Amino acid sequence: MKRQDFYYELPEELIAQDPLKDRQSSRLLILDKESGAISHHIFREITDYLKEGDCLVINDTKVIPARLIGSREGTNAKIEILLLKRQENNVWETLVKPGKKAKIGTRISFGDGLLTGEVIDIVEEGNRLIRFTYEGIFEEILDRLGQMPLPPYITHQLEDKNRYQTVYAVNTGSAAAPTAGLHFTPELLKKIEEKGVAIARVTLHVGLGTFRPVKVDEITDHHMHSEFFQIGEEAAKKINHAKDTGNRVICVGTTSCRTIESAADEQGKLKACSGWTEIFIYPGYQFKVLDCLITNFHLPESTLIMLVSALAGRENVLRAYEKAVEERYRFFSFGDAMLVV
């Protein structure tokens, strides 16, 4: 299967630059994966498509303000750092721009010396390992100096940091938001629970690998980066119960989907566990747990549109995207949503 099989035309003006004031007022396209039928709604109407006994799986990861702007000591040359993965205590794997200014031994100062970093190694794909030095609590310093790591296609400044967090974000560690969850409000989640839908919380810390473009022609040659996930006993119990009673498991976002599909055994059963996943889901994949998916509209030729196509069929998905373009839906992180049933 070729990368070009997942291409579609997207006018640039449909890329959402700002979040809506009211999270649940995004538009919602509903796609029937069997018939390919499409209908148009508002996100808050999602409750009409959830049934008593269903289990809604959400990813409760929290985005860290991972983008730091500093200067190389002794030169004042500006250096931008994106924190990707904590290796141990104060050592992080990072993406550095410009990389040529960050040789091993380079020292970088942030916030007039409130935080300093030293490049101690160069690893896969040119990423740098940086050891940080500071006084106090790293998370508090990061909250003061860091910016939200918005994707490059968002050029507007984010006025409120919390708008790039889900309302249920608790476990710190992501370099990007699980954006399908941005449409939910506490009130909407309460309504869903009152309807008799179980809500299972899992964690997958989203790395930038999820959004890296597929550069190879043959998609099976693409290598996914690993991301840390965790499933607690309560979440496993709720998901297993839905399956055992013939009800549906509905994932909010591709990250929740990848978490439960990575952790399930061959019978589609889950138990409390944690680990790293490199799962790459594309057409031909047999889902073990997931029945339905709530997701945003993804970049052409991305691993994310391939995952959605594995569930709903490539032709159905591309037709739905074509319709969304025609109907002027908003695309990507701050855009509208799709429910595949």
Short mmCIF file of N, CA and C in Angstrom, two decimals, residues 106-240:
data_model
loop_
_atom_site.label_atom_id
_atom_site.label_comp_id
_atom_site.label_asym_id
_atom_site.label_seq_id
_atom_site.Cartn_x
_atom_site.Cartn_y
_atom_site.Cartn_z
N THR A 106 27.88 22.00 24.24
CA THR A 106 27.23 23.32 24.16
C THR A 106 26.36 23.55 25.40
N ARG A 107 26.48 24.74 25.97
CA ARG A 107 25.63 25.10 27.12
C ARG A 107 24.61 26.16 26.68
N ILE A 108 23.39 25.98 27.13
CA ILE A 108 22.30 26.87 26.72
C ILE A 108 21.64 27.43 27.98
N SER A 109 21.35 28.72 27.96
CA SER A 109 20.74 29.38 29.12
C SER A 109 19.30 29.79 28.78
N PHE A 110 18.40 29.56 29.73
CA PHE A 110 16.99 29.92 29.57
C PHE A 110 16.57 30.82 30.73
N GLY A 111 15.75 31.85 30.39
CA GLY A 111 15.22 32.72 31.45
C GLY A 111 16.31 33.34 32.29
N ASP A 112 17.32 33.95 31.63
CA ASP A 112 18.43 34.62 32.34
C ASP A 112 19.10 33.71 33.36
N GLY A 113 19.28 32.46 32.98
CA GLY A 113 20.02 31.53 33.84
C GLY A 113 19.17 30.78 34.86
N LEU A 114 17.86 31.02 34.85
CA LEU A 114 16.98 30.29 35.75
C LEU A 114 17.08 28.79 35.49
N LEU A 115 17.34 28.46 34.22
CA LEU A 115 17.50 27.07 33.79
C LEU A 115 18.67 27.03 32.81
N THR A 116 19.57 26.08 32.99
CA THR A 116 20.65 25.91 32.00
C THR A 116 20.69 24.45 31.55
N GLY A 117 21.13 24.25 30.33
CA GLY A 117 21.21 22.89 29.78
C GLY A 117 22.54 22.68 29.10
N GLU A 118 23.03 21.43 29.14
CA GLU A 118 24.26 21.09 28.44
C GLU A 118 24.00 19.90 27.53
N VAL A 119 24.39 20.02 26.25
CA VAL A 119 24.23 18.92 25.29
C VAL A 119 25.26 17.86 25.64
N ILE A 120 24.78 16.63 26.00
CA ILE A 120 25.73 15.58 26.41
C ILE A 120 25.84 14.45 25.38
N ASP A 121 24.89 14.41 24.40
CA ASP A 121 24.98 13.36 23.38
C ASP A 121 24.08 13.72 22.20
N ILE A 122 24.39 13.12 21.04
CA ILE A 122 23.54 13.24 19.86
C ILE A 122 23.05 11.84 19.53
N VAL A 123 21.73 11.67 19.46
CA VAL A 123 21.14 10.34 19.28
C VAL A 123 20.38 10.24 17.95
N GLU A 124 19.49 9.25 17.86
CA GLU A 124 18.73 8.98 16.64
C GLU A 124 18.11 10.24 16.03
N GLU A 125 18.24 10.34 14.70
CA GLU A 125 17.68 11.45 13.92
C GLU A 125 18.19 12.83 14.33
N GLY A 126 19.37 12.85 14.96
CA GLY A 126 19.97 14.13 15.32
C GLY A 126 19.42 14.76 16.58
N ASN A 127 18.52 14.05 17.28
CA ASN A 127 18.01 14.58 18.56
C ASN A 127 19.16 14.69 19.56
N ARG A 128 19.05 15.68 20.46
CA ARG A 128 20.10 15.91 21.47
C ARG A 128 19.64 15.46 22.85
N LEU A 129 20.56 14.85 23.58
CA LEU A 129 20.33 14.61 25.01
C LEU A 129 20.88 15.81 25.75
N ILE A 130 20.04 16.43 26.56
CA ILE A 130 20.44 17.62 27.31
C ILE A 130 20.27 17.38 28.81
N ARG A 131 21.33 17.70 29.56
CA ARG A 131 21.22 17.63 31.03
C ARG A 131 20.94 19.03 31.55
N PHE A 132 19.84 19.17 32.31
CA PHE A 132 19.43 20.48 32.81
C PHE A 132 19.89 20.69 34.25
N THR A 133 20.23 21.95 34.55
CA THR A 133 20.62 22.35 35.91
C THR A 133 19.73 23.52 36.31
N TYR A 134 19.25 23.47 37.56
CA TYR A 134 18.33 24.51 38.04
C TYR A 134 18.22 24.41 39.55
N GLU A 135 17.59 25.42 40.13
CA GLU A 135 17.28 25.37 41.56
C GLU A 135 15.77 25.38 41.71
N GLY A 136 15.26 24.49 42.55
CA GLY A 136 13.81 24.43 42.74
C GLY A 136 13.20 23.22 42.06
N ILE A 137 11.96 23.37 41.58
CA ILE A 137 11.21 22.24 40.98
C ILE A 137 11.14 22.44 39.48
N PHE A 138 11.61 21.44 38.73
CA PHE A 138 11.71 21.55 37.28
C PHE A 138 10.37 21.92 36.65
N GLU A 139 9.29 21.24 37.09
CA GLU A 139 7.97 21.46 36.49
C GLU A 139 7.51 22.91 36.67
N GLU A 140 7.83 23.48 37.82
CA GLU A 140 7.43 24.88 38.08
C GLU A 140 8.22 25.84 37.19
N ILE A 141 9.51 25.55 37.01
CA ILE A 141 10.35 26.39 36.13
C ILE A 141 9.86 26.28 34.69
N LEU A 142 9.54 25.05 34.30
CA LEU A 142 9.04 24.81 32.94
C LEU A 142 7.73 25.55 32.70
N ASP A 143 6.88 25.55 33.71
CA ASP A 143 5.59 26.24 33.60
C ASP A 143 5.81 27.74 33.41
N ARG A 144 6.88 28.24 34.01
CA ARG A 144 7.18 29.68 33.92
C ARG A 144 7.82 30.05 32.57
N LEU A 145 8.74 29.19 32.10
CA LEU A 145 9.53 29.54 30.91
C LEU A 145 9.03 28.91 29.62
N GLY A 146 8.36 27.76 29.74
CA GLY A 146 8.00 26.99 28.55
C GLY A 146 6.74 27.50 27.85
N GLN A 147 6.67 27.18 26.56
CA GLN A 147 5.47 27.47 25.77
C GLN A 147 4.86 26.15 25.31
N MET A 148 3.56 26.19 25.00
CA MET A 148 2.91 24.98 24.49
C MET A 148 3.50 24.63 23.11
N PRO A 149 3.81 23.36 22.90
CA PRO A 149 4.44 22.95 21.64
C PRO A 149 3.41 22.75 20.53
N LEU A 150 2.85 23.86 20.05
CA LEU A 150 1.82 23.76 19.01
C LEU A 150 2.42 23.24 17.71
N PRO A 151 1.65 22.48 16.93
CA PRO A 151 2.16 21.98 15.65
C PRO A 151 2.55 23.12 14.72
N PRO A 152 3.49 22.88 13.78
CA PRO A 152 3.99 23.96 12.91
C PRO A 152 2.93 24.60 12.01
N TYR A 153 1.82 23.87 11.75
CA TYR A 153 0.79 24.46 10.88
C TYR A 153 -0.09 25.47 11.63
N ILE A 154 0.09 25.59 12.96
CA ILE A 154 -0.63 26.62 13.73
C ILE A 154 0.32 27.79 13.92
N THR A 155 -0.01 28.90 13.30
CA THR A 155 0.89 30.07 13.32
C THR A 155 0.44 31.13 14.32
N HIS A 156 -0.79 31.02 14.84
CA HIS A 156 -1.28 32.00 15.81
C HIS A 156 -0.74 31.68 17.22
N GLN A 157 -0.59 32.72 18.03
CA GLN A 157 -0.20 32.52 19.42
C GLN A 157 -1.41 32.02 20.21
N LEU A 158 -1.19 31.10 21.12
CA LEU A 158 -2.28 30.58 21.95
C LEU A 158 -2.44 31.47 23.18
N GLU A 159 -3.63 32.07 23.35
CA GLU A 159 -3.83 33.01 24.45
C GLU A 159 -3.94 32.30 25.80
N ASP A 160 -4.60 31.13 25.80
CA ASP A 160 -4.80 30.40 27.04
C ASP A 160 -4.19 29.00 26.90
N LYS A 161 -3.13 28.74 27.66
CA LYS A 161 -2.42 27.44 27.59
C LYS A 161 -3.36 26.25 27.74
N ASN A 162 -4.40 26.44 28.56
CA ASN A 162 -5.31 25.32 28.86
C ASN A 162 -6.13 24.87 27.66
N ARG A 163 -6.20 25.70 26.62
CA ARG A 163 -6.98 25.31 25.46
C ARG A 163 -6.28 24.25 24.62
N TYR A 164 -5.00 23.98 24.93
CA TYR A 164 -4.30 22.88 24.28
C TYR A 164 -4.16 21.70 25.27
N GLN A 165 -5.10 21.66 26.23
CA GLN A 165 -5.21 20.53 27.16
C GLN A 165 -6.66 20.06 27.14
N THR A 166 -6.85 18.76 27.33
CA THR A 166 -8.21 18.27 27.54
C THR A 166 -8.64 18.66 28.95
N VAL A 167 -9.94 18.68 29.22
CA VAL A 167 -10.42 19.06 30.56
C VAL A 167 -10.13 17.95 31.57
N TYR A 168 -9.74 16.76 31.08
CA TYR A 168 -9.45 15.64 32.00
C TYR A 168 -7.96 15.28 32.04
N ALA A 169 -7.10 16.21 31.57
CA ALA A 169 -5.66 15.94 31.56
C ALA A 169 -5.10 15.95 32.97
N VAL A 170 -4.43 14.85 33.38
CA VAL A 170 -3.84 14.81 34.72
C VAL A 170 -2.41 14.28 34.74
N ASN A 171 -2.06 13.35 33.85
CA ASN A 171 -0.74 12.72 33.90
C ASN A 171 0.25 13.41 32.96
N THR A 172 1.15 14.18 33.54
CA THR A 172 2.08 15.01 32.76
C THR A 172 3.06 14.17 31.95
N GLY A 173 3.27 14.57 30.67
CA GLY A 173 4.29 13.86 29.90
C GLY A 173 4.20 13.95 28.39
N SER A 174 3.20 14.63 27.83
CA SER A 174 3.05 14.67 26.37
C SER A 174 3.72 15.87 25.73
N ALA A 175 4.21 15.63 24.50
CA ALA A 175 4.78 16.73 23.70
C ALA A 175 3.74 17.29 22.74
N ALA A 176 2.54 16.70 22.74
CA ALA A 176 1.43 17.18 21.90
C ALA A 176 0.12 16.70 22.54
N ALA A 177 -0.96 17.41 22.27
CA ALA A 177 -2.25 17.06 22.89
C ALA A 177 -2.94 15.93 22.13
N PRO A 178 -3.69 15.08 22.86
CA PRO A 178 -4.57 14.12 22.19
C PRO A 178 -5.82 14.89 21.76
N THR A 179 -5.78 15.44 20.55
CA THR A 179 -6.69 16.55 20.18
C THR A 179 -8.16 16.17 20.06
N ALA A 180 -8.48 14.90 19.84
CA ALA A 180 -9.90 14.52 19.77
C ALA A 180 -10.60 14.81 21.08
N GLY A 181 -9.84 14.82 22.17
CA GLY A 181 -10.43 15.06 23.49
C GLY A 181 -10.69 16.52 23.78
N LEU A 182 -10.19 17.43 22.93
CA LEU A 182 -10.36 18.86 23.19
C LEU A 182 -11.81 19.32 23.08
N HIS A 183 -12.68 18.50 22.48
CA HIS A 183 -14.08 18.88 22.26
C HIS A 183 -14.96 18.67 23.50
N PHE A 184 -14.45 17.92 24.48
CA PHE A 184 -15.28 17.59 25.65
C PHE A 184 -15.20 18.67 26.71
N THR A 185 -16.35 18.88 27.39
CA THR A 185 -16.43 19.76 28.55
C THR A 185 -16.81 18.90 29.75
N PRO A 186 -16.59 19.38 30.99
CA PRO A 186 -17.02 18.60 32.16
C PRO A 186 -18.52 18.29 32.11
N GLU A 187 -19.32 19.27 31.63
CA GLU A 187 -20.78 19.08 31.56
C GLU A 187 -21.15 17.96 30.58
N LEU A 188 -20.46 17.93 29.46
CA LEU A 188 -20.74 16.91 28.44
C LEU A 188 -20.37 15.52 28.96
N LEU A 189 -19.24 15.42 29.66
CA LEU A 189 -18.81 14.13 30.22
C LEU A 189 -19.80 13.65 31.28
N LYS A 190 -20.36 14.60 32.05
CA LYS A 190 -21.35 14.26 33.09
C LYS A 190 -22.62 13.70 32.43
N LYS A 191 -23.05 14.35 31.36
CA LYS A 191 -24.23 13.88 30.60
C LYS A 191 -24.01 12.47 30.07
N ILE A 192 -22.80 12.22 29.58
CA ILE A 192 -22.47 10.91 29.01
C ILE A 192 -22.54 9.84 30.10
N GLU A 193 -21.98 10.15 31.28
CA GLU A 193 -22.03 9.18 32.39
C GLU A 193 -23.46 8.95 32.86
N GLU A 194 -24.24 10.03 32.89
CA GLU A 194 -25.66 9.91 33.32
C GLU A 194 -26.45 9.02 32.38
N LYS A 195 -25.96 8.90 31.15
CA LYS A 195 -26.63 8.05 30.16
C LYS A 195 -26.31 6.57 30.36
N GLY A 196 -25.40 6.28 31.30
CA GLY A 196 -25.03 4.88 31.56
C GLY A 196 -23.82 4.42 30.75
N VAL A 197 -23.05 5.40 30.27
CA VAL A 197 -21.82 5.07 29.53
C VAL A 197 -20.65 5.09 30.52
N ALA A 198 -19.86 4.03 30.54
CA ALA A 198 -18.68 3.98 31.41
C ALA A 198 -17.56 4.79 30.76
N ILE A 199 -16.81 5.52 31.57
CA ILE A 199 -15.66 6.26 31.05
C ILE A 199 -14.38 5.65 31.61
N ALA A 200 -13.55 5.13 30.72
CA ALA A 200 -12.29 4.49 31.12
C ALA A 200 -11.14 5.42 30.78
N ARG A 201 -10.30 5.71 31.77
CA ARG A 201 -9.15 6.60 31.57
C ARG A 201 -7.89 5.77 31.36
N VAL A 202 -7.22 5.99 30.25
CA VAL A 202 -5.91 5.37 30.01
C VAL A 202 -4.92 6.51 29.76
N THR A 203 -3.64 6.20 29.72
CA THR A 203 -2.63 7.23 29.48
C THR A 203 -1.71 6.80 28.35
N LEU A 204 -1.52 7.67 27.37
CA LEU A 204 -0.44 7.52 26.40
C LEU A 204 0.19 8.88 26.23
N HIS A 205 1.49 8.96 26.54
CA HIS A 205 2.19 10.24 26.39
C HIS A 205 2.55 10.42 24.92
N VAL A 206 1.91 11.40 24.31
CA VAL A 206 2.02 11.60 22.86
C VAL A 206 3.39 12.20 22.53
N GLY A 207 4.13 11.51 21.67
CA GLY A 207 5.41 12.02 21.20
C GLY A 207 5.24 12.60 19.82
N LEU A 208 6.23 13.30 19.35
CA LEU A 208 6.11 13.92 18.03
C LEU A 208 6.14 12.89 16.91
N GLY A 209 6.61 11.68 17.22
CA GLY A 209 6.64 10.62 16.21
C GLY A 209 5.28 10.36 15.61
N THR A 210 4.24 10.53 16.42
CA THR A 210 2.87 10.32 15.95
C THR A 210 2.56 11.21 14.75
N PHE A 211 3.13 12.41 14.75
CA PHE A 211 2.79 13.40 13.73
C PHE A 211 3.85 13.49 12.63
N ARG A 212 4.93 12.73 12.78
CA ARG A 212 5.99 12.78 11.76
C ARG A 212 5.43 12.30 10.43
N PRO A 213 5.74 12.99 9.34
CA PRO A 213 5.21 12.57 8.04
C PRO A 213 5.78 11.21 7.63
N VAL A 214 4.99 10.48 6.86
CA VAL A 214 5.47 9.23 6.28
C VAL A 214 6.28 9.62 5.04
N LYS A 215 7.55 9.29 5.03
CA LYS A 215 8.43 9.72 3.94
C LYS A 215 8.70 8.62 2.93
N VAL A 216 8.38 7.37 3.30
CA VAL A 216 8.65 6.25 2.39
C VAL A 216 7.42 6.00 1.51
N ASP A 217 7.63 5.52 0.30
CA ASP A 217 6.51 5.28 -0.62
C ASP A 217 5.65 4.11 -0.16
N GLU A 218 6.31 3.06 0.30
CA GLU A 218 5.60 1.85 0.76
C GLU A 218 5.35 2.01 2.24
N ILE A 219 4.07 2.12 2.66
CA ILE A 219 3.80 2.50 4.06
C ILE A 219 4.33 1.47 5.06
N THR A 220 4.43 0.21 4.66
CA THR A 220 4.92 -0.81 5.59
C THR A 220 6.40 -0.61 5.94
N ASP A 221 7.09 0.25 5.19
CA ASP A 221 8.49 0.55 5.50
C ASP A 221 8.63 1.67 6.53
N HIS A 222 7.50 2.29 6.90
CA HIS A 222 7.55 3.40 7.86
C HIS A 222 7.76 2.86 9.28
N HIS A 223 8.65 3.52 10.02
CA HIS A 223 8.92 3.10 11.40
C HIS A 223 8.28 4.08 12.38
N MET A 224 7.42 3.57 13.25
CA MET A 224 6.77 4.41 14.26
C MET A 224 7.70 4.59 15.46
N HIS A 225 7.69 5.78 16.05
CA HIS A 225 8.47 6.01 17.26
C HIS A 225 7.72 5.45 18.46
N SER A 226 8.45 5.10 19.51
CA SER A 226 7.79 4.50 20.67
C SER A 226 7.23 5.57 21.62
N GLU A 227 6.11 5.24 22.24
CA GLU A 227 5.44 6.14 23.19
C GLU A 227 5.05 5.32 24.42
N PHE A 228 5.12 5.96 25.58
CA PHE A 228 4.83 5.28 26.84
C PHE A 228 3.31 5.27 27.10
N PHE A 229 2.79 4.11 27.52
CA PHE A 229 1.36 4.03 27.86
C PHE A 229 1.17 3.33 29.20
N GLN A 230 -0.02 3.53 29.76
CA GLN A 230 -0.36 2.93 31.04
C GLN A 230 -1.87 2.69 31.10
N ILE A 231 -2.25 1.50 31.55
CA ILE A 231 -3.67 1.17 31.74
C ILE A 231 -3.83 0.66 33.16
N GLY A 232 -4.71 1.30 33.91
CA GLY A 232 -4.95 0.89 35.30
C GLY A 232 -5.98 -0.24 35.37
N GLU A 233 -6.10 -0.81 36.55
CA GLU A 233 -7.01 -1.94 36.76
C GLU A 233 -8.47 -1.56 36.49
N GLU A 234 -8.85 -0.37 36.96
CA GLU A 234 -10.25 0.07 36.81
C GLU A 234 -10.62 0.24 35.33
N ALA A 235 -9.71 0.85 34.57
CA ALA A 235 -9.97 1.05 33.13
C ALA A 235 -10.08 -0.30 32.41
N ALA A 236 -9.16 -1.21 32.72
CA ALA A 236 -9.17 -2.54 32.09
C ALA A 236 -10.49 -3.25 32.38
N LYS A 237 -10.95 -3.13 33.61
CA LYS A 237 -12.20 -3.78 34.04
C LYS A 237 -13.41 -3.22 33.27
N LYS A 238 -13.45 -1.90 33.13
CA LYS A 238 -14.58 -1.25 32.42
C LYS A 238 -14.60 -1.65 30.94
N ILE A 239 -13.43 -1.67 30.31
CA ILE A 239 -13.35 -2.01 28.88
C ILE A 239 -13.72 -3.48 28.67
N ASN A 240 -13.17 -4.36 29.52
CA ASN A 240 -13.49 -5.79 29.41
C ASN A 240 -14.97 -6.05 29.64
#
